[in-house]
PDB file of C-alpha atoms in Angstrom:
ATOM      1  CA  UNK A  36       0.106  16.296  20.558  1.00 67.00           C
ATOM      2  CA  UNK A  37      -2.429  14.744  18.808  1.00 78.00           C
ATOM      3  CA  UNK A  38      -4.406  11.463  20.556  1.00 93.00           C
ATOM      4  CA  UNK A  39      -3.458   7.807  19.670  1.00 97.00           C
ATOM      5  CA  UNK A  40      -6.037   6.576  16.646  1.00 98.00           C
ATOM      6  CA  UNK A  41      -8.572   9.918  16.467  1.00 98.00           C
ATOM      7  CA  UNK A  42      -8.019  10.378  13.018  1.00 98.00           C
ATOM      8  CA  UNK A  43      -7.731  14.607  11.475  1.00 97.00           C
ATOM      9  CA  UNK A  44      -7.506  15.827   7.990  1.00 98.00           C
ATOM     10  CA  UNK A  45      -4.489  16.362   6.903  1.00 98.00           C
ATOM     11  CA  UNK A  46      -4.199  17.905   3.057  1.00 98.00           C
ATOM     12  CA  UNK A  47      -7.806  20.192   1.773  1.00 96.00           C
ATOM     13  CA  UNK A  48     -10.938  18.611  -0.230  1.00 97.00           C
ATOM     14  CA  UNK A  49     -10.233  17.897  -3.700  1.00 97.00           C
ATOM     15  CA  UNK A  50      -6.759  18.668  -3.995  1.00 97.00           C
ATOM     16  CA  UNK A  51      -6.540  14.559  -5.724  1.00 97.00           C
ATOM     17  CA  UNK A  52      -9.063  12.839  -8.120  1.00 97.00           C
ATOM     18  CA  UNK A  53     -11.237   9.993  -7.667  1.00 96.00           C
ATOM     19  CA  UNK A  54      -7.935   7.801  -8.054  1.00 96.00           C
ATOM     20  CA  UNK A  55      -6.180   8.619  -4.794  1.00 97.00           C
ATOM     21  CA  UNK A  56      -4.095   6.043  -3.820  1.00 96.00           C
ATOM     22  CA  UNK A  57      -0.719   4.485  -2.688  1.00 92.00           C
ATOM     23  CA  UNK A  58       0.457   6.933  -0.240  1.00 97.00           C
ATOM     24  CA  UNK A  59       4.431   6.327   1.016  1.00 96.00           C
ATOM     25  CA  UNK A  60       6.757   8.096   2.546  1.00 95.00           C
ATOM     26  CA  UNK A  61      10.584   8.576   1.658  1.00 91.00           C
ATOM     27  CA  UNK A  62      12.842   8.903   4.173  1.00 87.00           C
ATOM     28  CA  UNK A  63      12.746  12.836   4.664  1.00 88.00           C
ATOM     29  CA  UNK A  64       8.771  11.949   5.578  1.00 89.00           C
ATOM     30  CA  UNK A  65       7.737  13.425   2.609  1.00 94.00           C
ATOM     31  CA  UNK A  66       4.599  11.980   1.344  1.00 97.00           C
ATOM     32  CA  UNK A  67       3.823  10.981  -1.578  1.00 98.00           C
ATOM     33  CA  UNK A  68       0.204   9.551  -3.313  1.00 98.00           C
ATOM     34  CA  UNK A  69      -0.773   9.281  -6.634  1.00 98.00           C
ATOM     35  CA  UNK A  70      -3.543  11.360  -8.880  1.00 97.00           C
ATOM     36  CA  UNK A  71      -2.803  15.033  -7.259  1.00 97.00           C
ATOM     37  CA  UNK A  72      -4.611  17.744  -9.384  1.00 95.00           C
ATOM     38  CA  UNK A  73      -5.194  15.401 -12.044  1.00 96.00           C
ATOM     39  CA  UNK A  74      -4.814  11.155 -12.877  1.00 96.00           C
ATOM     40  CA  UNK A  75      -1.248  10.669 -13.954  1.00 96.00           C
ATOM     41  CA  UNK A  76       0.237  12.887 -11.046  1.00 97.00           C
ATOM     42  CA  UNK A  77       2.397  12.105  -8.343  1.00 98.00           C
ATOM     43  CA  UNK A  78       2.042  14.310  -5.703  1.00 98.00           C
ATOM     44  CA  UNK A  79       4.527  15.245  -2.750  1.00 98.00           C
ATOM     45  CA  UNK A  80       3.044  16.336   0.674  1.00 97.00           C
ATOM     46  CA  UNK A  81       4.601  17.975   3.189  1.00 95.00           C
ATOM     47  CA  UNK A  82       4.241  17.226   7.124  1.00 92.00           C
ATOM     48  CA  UNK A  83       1.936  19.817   7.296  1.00 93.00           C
ATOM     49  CA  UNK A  84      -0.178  18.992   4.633  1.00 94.00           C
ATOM     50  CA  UNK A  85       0.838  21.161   1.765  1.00 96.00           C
ATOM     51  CA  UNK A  86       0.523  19.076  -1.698  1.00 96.00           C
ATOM     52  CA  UNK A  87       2.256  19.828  -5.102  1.00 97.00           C
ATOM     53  CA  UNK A  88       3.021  18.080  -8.260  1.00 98.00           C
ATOM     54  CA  UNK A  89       5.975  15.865  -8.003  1.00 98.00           C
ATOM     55  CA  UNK A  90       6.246  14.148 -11.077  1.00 98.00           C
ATOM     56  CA  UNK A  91       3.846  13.327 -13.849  1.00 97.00           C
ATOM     57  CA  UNK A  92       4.011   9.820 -15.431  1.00 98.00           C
ATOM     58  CA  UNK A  93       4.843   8.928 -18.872  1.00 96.00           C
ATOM     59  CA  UNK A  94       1.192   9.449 -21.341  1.00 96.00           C
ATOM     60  CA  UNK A  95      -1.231   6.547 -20.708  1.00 96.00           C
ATOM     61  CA  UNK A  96       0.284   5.701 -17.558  1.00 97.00           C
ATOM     62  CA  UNK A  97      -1.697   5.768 -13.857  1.00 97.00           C
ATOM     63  CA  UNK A  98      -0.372   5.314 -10.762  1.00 96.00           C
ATOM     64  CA  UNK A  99      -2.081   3.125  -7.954  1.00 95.00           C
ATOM     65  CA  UNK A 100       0.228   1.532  -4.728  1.00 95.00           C
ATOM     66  CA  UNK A 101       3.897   3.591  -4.165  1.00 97.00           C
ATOM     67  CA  UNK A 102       6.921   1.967  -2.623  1.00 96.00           C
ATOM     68  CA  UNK A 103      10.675   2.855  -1.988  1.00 94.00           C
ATOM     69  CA  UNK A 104      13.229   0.728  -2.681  1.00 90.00           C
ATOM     70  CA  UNK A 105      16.454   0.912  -0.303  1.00 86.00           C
ATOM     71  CA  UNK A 106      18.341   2.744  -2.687  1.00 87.00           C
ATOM     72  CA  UNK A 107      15.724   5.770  -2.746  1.00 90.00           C
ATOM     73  CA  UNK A 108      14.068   5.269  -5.972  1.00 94.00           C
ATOM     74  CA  UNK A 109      10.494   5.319  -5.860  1.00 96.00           C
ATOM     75  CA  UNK A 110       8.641   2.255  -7.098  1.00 97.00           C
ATOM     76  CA  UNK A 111       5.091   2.886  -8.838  1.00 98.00           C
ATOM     77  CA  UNK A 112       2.314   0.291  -9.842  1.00 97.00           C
ATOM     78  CA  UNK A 113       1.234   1.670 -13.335  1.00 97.00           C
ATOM     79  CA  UNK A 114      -2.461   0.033 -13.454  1.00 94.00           C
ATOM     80  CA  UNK A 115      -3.151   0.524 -17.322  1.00 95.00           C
ATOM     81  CA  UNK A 116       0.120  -0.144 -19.015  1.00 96.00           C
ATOM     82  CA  UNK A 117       0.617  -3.322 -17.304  1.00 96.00           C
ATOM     83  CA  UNK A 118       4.005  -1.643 -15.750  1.00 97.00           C
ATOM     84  CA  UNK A 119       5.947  -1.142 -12.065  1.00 98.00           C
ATOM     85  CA  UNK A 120       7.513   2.407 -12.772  1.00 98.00           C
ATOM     86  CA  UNK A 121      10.857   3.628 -11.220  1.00 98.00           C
ATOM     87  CA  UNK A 122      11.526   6.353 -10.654  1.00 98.00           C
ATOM     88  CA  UNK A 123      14.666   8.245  -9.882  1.00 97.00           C
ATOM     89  CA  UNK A 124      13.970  11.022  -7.136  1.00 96.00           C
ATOM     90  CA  UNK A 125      16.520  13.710  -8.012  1.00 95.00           C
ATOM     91  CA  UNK A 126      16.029  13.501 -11.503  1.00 97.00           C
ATOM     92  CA  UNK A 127      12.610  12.597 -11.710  1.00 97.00           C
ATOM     93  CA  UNK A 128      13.211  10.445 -14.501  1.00 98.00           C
ATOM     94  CA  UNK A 129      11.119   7.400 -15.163  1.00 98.00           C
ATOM     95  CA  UNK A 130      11.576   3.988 -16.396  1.00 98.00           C
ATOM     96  CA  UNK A 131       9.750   0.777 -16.576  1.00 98.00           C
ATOM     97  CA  UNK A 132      11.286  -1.149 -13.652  1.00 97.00           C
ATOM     98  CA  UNK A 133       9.157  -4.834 -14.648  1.00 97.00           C
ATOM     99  CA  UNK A 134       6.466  -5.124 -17.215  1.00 97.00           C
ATOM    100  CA  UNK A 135       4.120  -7.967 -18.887  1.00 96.00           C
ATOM    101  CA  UNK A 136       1.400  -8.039 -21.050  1.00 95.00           C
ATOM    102  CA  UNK A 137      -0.150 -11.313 -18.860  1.00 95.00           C
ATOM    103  CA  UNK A 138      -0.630  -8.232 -15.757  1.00 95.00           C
ATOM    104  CA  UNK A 139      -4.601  -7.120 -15.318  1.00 94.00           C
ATOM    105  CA  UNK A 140      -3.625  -3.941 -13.774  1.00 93.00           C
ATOM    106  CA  UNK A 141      -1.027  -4.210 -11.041  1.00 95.00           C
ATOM    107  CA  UNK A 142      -2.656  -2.644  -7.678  1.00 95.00           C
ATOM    108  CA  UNK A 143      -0.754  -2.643  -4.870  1.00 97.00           C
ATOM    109  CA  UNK A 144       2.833  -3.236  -4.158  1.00 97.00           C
ATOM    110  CA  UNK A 145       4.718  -4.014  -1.082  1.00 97.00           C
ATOM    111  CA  UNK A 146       8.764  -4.840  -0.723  1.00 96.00           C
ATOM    112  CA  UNK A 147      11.050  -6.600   1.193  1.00 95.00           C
ATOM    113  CA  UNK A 148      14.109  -6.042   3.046  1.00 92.00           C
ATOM    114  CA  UNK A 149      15.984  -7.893   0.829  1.00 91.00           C
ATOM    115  CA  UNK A 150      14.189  -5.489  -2.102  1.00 93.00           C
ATOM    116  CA  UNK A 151      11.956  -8.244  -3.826  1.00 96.00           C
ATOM    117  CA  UNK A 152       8.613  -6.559  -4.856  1.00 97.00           C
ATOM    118  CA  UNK A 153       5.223  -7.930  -4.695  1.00 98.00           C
ATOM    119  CA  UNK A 154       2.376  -7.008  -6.425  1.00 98.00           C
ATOM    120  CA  UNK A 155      -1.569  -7.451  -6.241  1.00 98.00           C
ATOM    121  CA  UNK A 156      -3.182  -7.689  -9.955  1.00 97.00           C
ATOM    122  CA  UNK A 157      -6.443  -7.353  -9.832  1.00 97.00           C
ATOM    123  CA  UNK A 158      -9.354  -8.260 -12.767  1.00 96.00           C
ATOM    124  CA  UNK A 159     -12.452  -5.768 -11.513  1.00 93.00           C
ATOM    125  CA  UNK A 160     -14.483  -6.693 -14.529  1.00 92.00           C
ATOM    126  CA  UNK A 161     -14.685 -10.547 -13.190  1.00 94.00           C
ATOM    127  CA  UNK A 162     -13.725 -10.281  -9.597  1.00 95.00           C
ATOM    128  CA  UNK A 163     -10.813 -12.619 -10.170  1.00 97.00           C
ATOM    129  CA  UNK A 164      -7.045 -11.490  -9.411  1.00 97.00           C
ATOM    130  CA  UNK A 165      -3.151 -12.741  -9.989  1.00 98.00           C
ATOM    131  CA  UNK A 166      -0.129 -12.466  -7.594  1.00 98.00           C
ATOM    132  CA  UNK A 167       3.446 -11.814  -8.534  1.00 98.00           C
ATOM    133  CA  UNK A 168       7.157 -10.722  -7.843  1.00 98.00           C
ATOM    134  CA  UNK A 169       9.540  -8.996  -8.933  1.00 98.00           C
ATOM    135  CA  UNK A 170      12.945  -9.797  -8.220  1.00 97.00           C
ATOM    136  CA  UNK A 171      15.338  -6.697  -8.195  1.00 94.00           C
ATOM    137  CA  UNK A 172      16.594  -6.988 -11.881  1.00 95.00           C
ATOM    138  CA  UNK A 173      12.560  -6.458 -12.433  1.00 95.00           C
ATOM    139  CA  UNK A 174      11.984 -10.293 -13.347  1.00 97.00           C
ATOM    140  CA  UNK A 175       8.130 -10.907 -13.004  1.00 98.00           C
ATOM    141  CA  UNK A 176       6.956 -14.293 -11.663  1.00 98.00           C
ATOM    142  CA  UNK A 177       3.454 -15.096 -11.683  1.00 98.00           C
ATOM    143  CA  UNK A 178       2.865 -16.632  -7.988  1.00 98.00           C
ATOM    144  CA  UNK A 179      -0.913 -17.372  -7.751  1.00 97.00           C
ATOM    145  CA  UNK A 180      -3.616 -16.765 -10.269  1.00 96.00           C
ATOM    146  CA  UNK A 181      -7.230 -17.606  -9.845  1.00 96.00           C
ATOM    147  CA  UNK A 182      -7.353 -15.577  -6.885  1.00 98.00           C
ATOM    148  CA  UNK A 183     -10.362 -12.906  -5.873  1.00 98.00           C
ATOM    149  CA  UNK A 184      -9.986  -9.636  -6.827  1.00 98.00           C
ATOM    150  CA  UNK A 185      -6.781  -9.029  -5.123  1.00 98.00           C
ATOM    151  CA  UNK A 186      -5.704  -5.659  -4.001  1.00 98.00           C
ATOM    152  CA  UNK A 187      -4.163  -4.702  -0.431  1.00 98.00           C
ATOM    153  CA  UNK A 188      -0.377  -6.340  -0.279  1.00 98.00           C
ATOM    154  CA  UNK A 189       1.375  -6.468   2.402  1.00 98.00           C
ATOM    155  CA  UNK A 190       4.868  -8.508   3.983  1.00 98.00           C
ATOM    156  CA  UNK A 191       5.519  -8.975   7.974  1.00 98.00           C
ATOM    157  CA  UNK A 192       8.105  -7.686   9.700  1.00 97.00           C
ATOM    158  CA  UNK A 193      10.283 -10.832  10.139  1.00 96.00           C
ATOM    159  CA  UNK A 194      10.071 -11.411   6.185  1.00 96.00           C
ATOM    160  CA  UNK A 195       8.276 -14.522   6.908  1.00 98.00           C
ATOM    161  CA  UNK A 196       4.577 -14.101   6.498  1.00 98.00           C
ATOM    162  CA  UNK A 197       3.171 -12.336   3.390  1.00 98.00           C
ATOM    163  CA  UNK A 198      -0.430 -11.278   3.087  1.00 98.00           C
ATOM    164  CA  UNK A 199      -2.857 -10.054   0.502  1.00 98.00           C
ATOM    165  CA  UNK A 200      -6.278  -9.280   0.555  1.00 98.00           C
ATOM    166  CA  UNK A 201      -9.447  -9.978  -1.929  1.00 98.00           C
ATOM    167  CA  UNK A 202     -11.680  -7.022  -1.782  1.00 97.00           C
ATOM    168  CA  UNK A 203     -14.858  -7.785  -3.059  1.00 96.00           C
ATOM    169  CA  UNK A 204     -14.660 -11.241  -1.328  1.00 97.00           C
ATOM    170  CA  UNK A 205     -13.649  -9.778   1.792  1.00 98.00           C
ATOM    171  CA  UNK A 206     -11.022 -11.868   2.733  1.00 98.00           C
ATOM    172  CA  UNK A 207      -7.311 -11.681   3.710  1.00 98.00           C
ATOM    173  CA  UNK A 208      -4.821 -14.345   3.018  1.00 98.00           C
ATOM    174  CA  UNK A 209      -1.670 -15.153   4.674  1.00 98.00           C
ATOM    175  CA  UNK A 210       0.944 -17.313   3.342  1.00 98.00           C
ATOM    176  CA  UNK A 211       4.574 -18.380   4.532  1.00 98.00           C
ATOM    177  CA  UNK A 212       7.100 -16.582   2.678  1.00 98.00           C
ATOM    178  CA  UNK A 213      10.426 -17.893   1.613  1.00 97.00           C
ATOM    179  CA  UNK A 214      14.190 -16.007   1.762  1.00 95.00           C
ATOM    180  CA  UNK A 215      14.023 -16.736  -1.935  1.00 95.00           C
ATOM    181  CA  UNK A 216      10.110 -15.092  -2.406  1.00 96.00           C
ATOM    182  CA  UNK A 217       8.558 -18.495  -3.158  1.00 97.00           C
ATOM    183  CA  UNK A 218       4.769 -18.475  -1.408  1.00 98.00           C
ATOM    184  CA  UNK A 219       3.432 -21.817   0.749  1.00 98.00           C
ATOM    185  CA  UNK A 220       0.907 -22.603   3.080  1.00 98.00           C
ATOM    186  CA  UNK A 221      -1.950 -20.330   2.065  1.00 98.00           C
ATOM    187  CA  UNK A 222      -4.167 -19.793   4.889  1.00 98.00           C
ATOM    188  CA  UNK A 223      -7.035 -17.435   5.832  1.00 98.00           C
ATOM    189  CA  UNK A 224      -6.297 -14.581   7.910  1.00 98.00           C
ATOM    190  CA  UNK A 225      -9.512 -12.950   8.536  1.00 98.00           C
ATOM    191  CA  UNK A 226     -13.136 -12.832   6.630  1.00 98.00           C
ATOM    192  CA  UNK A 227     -15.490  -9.883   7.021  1.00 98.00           C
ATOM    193  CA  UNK A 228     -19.258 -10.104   6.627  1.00 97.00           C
ATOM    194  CA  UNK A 229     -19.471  -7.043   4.832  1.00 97.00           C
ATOM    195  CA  UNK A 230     -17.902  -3.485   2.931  1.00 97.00           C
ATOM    196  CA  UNK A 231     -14.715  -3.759   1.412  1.00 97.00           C
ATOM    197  CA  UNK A 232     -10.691  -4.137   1.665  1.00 97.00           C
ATOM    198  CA  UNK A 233      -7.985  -2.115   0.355  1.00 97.00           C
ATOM    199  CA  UNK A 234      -4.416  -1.393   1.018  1.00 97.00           C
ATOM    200  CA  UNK A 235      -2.960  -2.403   4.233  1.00 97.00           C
ATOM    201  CA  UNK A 236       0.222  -2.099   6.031  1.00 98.00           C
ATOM    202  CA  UNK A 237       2.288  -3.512   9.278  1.00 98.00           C
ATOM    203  CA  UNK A 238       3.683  -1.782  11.944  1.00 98.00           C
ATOM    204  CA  UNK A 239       7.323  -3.526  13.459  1.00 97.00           C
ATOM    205  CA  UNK A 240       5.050  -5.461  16.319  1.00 97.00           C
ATOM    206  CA  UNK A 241       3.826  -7.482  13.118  1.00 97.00           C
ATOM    207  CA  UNK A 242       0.155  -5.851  13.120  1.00 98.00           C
ATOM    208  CA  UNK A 243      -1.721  -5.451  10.295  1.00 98.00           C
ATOM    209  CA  UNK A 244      -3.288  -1.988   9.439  1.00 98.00           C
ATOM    210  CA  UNK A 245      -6.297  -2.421   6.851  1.00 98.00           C
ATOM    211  CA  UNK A 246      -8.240   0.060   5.309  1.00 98.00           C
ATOM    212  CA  UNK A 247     -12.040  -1.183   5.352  1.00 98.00           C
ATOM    213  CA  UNK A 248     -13.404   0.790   2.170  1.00 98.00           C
ATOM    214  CA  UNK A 249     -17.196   1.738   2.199  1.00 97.00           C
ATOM    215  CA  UNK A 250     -17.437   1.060   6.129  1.00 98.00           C
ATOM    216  CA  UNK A 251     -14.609   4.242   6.743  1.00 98.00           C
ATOM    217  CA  UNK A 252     -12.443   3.077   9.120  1.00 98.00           C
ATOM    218  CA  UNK A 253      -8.845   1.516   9.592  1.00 98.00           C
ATOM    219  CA  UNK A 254      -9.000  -2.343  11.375  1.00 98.00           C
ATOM    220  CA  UNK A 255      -5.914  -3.035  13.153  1.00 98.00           C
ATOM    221  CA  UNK A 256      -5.154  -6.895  13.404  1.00 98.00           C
ATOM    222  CA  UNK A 257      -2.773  -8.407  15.606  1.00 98.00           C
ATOM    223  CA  UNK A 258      -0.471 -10.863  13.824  1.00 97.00           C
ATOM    224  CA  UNK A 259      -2.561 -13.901  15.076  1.00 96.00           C
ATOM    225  CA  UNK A 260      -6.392 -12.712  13.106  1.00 96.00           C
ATOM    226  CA  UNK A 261      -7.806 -10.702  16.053  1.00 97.00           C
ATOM    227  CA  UNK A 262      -9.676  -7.277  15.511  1.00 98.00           C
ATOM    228  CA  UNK A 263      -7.710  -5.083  17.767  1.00 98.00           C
ATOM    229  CA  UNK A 264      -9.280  -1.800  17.030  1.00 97.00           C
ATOM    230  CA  UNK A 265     -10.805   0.435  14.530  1.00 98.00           C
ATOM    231  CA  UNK A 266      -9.788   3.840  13.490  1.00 98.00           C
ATOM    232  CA  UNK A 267     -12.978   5.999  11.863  1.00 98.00           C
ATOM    233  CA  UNK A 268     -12.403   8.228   9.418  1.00 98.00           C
ATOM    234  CA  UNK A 269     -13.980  11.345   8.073  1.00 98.00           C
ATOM    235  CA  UNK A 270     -14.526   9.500   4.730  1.00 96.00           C
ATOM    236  CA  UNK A 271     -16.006   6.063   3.931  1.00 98.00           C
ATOM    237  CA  UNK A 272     -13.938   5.369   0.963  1.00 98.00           C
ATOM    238  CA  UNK A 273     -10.111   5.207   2.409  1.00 98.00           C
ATOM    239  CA  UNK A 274      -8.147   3.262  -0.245  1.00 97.00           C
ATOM    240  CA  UNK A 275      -4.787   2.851   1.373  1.00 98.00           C
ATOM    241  CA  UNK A 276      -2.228   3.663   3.889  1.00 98.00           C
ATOM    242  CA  UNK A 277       1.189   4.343   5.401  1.00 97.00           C
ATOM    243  CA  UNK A 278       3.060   4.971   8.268  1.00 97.00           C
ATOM    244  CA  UNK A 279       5.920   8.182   8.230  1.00 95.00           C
ATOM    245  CA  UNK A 280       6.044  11.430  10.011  1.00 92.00           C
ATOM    246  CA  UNK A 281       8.823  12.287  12.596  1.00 90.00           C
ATOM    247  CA  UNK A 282       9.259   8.634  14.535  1.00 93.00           C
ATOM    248  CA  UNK A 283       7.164   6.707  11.801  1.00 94.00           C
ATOM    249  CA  UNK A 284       4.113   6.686  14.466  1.00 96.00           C
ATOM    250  CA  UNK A 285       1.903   8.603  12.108  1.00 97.00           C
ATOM    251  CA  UNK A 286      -0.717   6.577   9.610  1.00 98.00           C
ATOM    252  CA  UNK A 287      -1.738   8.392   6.456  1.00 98.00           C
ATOM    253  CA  UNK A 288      -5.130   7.306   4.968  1.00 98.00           C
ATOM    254  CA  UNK A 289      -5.957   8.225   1.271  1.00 98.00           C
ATOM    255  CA  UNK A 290      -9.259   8.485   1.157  1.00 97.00           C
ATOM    256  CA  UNK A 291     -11.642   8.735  -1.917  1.00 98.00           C
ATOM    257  CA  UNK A 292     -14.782  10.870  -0.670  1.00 97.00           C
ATOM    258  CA  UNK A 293     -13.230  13.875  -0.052  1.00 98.00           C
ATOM    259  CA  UNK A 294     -10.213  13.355  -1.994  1.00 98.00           C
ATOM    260  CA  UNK A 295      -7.486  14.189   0.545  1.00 98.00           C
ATOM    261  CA  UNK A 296      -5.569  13.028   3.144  1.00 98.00           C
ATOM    262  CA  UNK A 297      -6.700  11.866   6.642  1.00 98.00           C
ATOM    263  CA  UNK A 298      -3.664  10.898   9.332  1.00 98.00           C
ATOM    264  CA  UNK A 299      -4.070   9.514  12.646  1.00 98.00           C
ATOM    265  CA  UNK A 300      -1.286   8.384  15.490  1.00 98.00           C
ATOM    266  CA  UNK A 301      -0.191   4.865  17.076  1.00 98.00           C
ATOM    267  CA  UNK A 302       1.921   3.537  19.726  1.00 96.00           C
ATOM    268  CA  UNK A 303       4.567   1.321  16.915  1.00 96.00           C
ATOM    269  CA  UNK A 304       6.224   2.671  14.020  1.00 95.00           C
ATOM    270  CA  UNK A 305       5.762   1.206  10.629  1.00 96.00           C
ATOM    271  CA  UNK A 306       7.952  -1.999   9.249  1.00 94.00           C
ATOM    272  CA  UNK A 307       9.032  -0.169   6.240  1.00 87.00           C
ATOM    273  CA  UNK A 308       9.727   3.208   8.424  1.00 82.00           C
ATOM    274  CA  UNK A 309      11.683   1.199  10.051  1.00 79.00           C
ATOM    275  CA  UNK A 310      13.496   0.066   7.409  1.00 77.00           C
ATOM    276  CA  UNK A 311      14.481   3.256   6.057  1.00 71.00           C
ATOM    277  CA  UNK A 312      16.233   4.539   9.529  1.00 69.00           C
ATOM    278  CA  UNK A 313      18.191   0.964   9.440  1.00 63.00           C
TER     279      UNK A 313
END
């Protein structure tokens, strides 16, 4: 059994590009990140760490952050066609689930019980970012702009706290969510004085796992802003996470160095994992 937070390699060097990213798990805890073998792949990853093509996207399109919605289908954030992809698992056909020409280059995504979809949108060339949702017919509403360069998205487990971090800024933001997906009370979470943030995710206790990219390891925050812990990695780039294996105990870290797979255990399972067995 392997020790609580002592993080191992999970899938070999190089088997993803430059653009890993957006790991997720379905609920057969296969894994799934974007940019195996080549930019424009999805690749599945088995349990014990063996990675093939799943699906390649449409021409033009890249994949960043991965979700799944209840129903199964697999929700993508295409970051150069201003697009969330769908798509449907047994078929592998995909569609453009929400689209707009006013996105940057949607980032990260996270969803809700309910199925609402957020989504970070980033500007790298001006360190400025947008926030939106997208309700379940794909409907986009712009929720913030004039943000920092928003990437890591996350919502807590009781549906009423949604957070999103600003990489190069180094901050995290929290704001109260509504049943309806309208955002109030922006408030800030947690600053660091250095390196930067990229995807994050909760486990059902309402913690927040963040990936600290440059300084190589996972912070875990409790739900009120404390530093709990930190995870270190075998790389110094990771670029996002998520929770899956047998009990949903297991963290998978994308991470941009060595272009694999790192995973590490914890004592909660994830708020999504959770989901899924519900």
């Amino acid at each position: 059994m392997m020790a609580l937070y002592v993080s191992m390699i999970l899938t070999e060097a190089g088997g993803f590009t430059a653009g890993i990213e957006g790991p997720a798990c379905d609920r057969k805890g296969v894994l799934y990140a974007v940019n195996y073998n080549r930019q424009g792949a999805i690749g599945a990853v088995s349990p014990e760490g063996k990675a093939e093509v799943f699906v390649d996207l449409p021409t033009g399109s890249v994949g960043n952050g991965i979700r799944f919605r209840q129903d199964g289908r697999m929700l993508i954030a295409d970051c150069t066609l201003h697009n969330i992809l769908e798509v449907d698992m047994a078929s592998k056909a995909v569609r453009v689930f929400a689209h707009s020409d006013s996105l940057n280059q949607p980032n990260d995504i996270c969803i809700t019980d309910s199925g609402q979809v957020f989504a970070s949108d980033p500007n790298w060339s001006d360190n400025t970012g947008k926030m939106w949702r997208a309700d379940l017919d794909g409907c986009l509403t712009l929720l913030e702009e004039g943000m920092g360069t928003t990437n890591g998205i996350e919502v807590s487990p009781d549906q009423r706290t949604l957070y999103v971090n600003e990489s190069v800024q180094r901050r995290v933001w929290a704001y109260d969510l509504s049943p309806e997906g309208a955002v109030s009370r922006k408030r800030l979470f947690i600053e660091f004085p250095d390196f930067g943030l990229d995807g994050m995710r909760c486990d059902i206790d309402g913690n927040l796992y963040i990936t600290r990219y440059g300084k190589g390891v996972v912070v875990k925050m409790s739900p009120e802003g404390k530093v709990l812990l930190e995870v270190v990695l075998h790389g110094s780039r990771p670029s996002n996470l998520a929770f899956g294996g047998p009990d949903g105990k297991t963290i998978y870290v994308t991470e941009v160095d060595h272009q694999r797979i790192e995973q590490f255990r914890v004592e909660t399972e994830g708020r999504e994992w959770r989901l899924w067995q519900e």
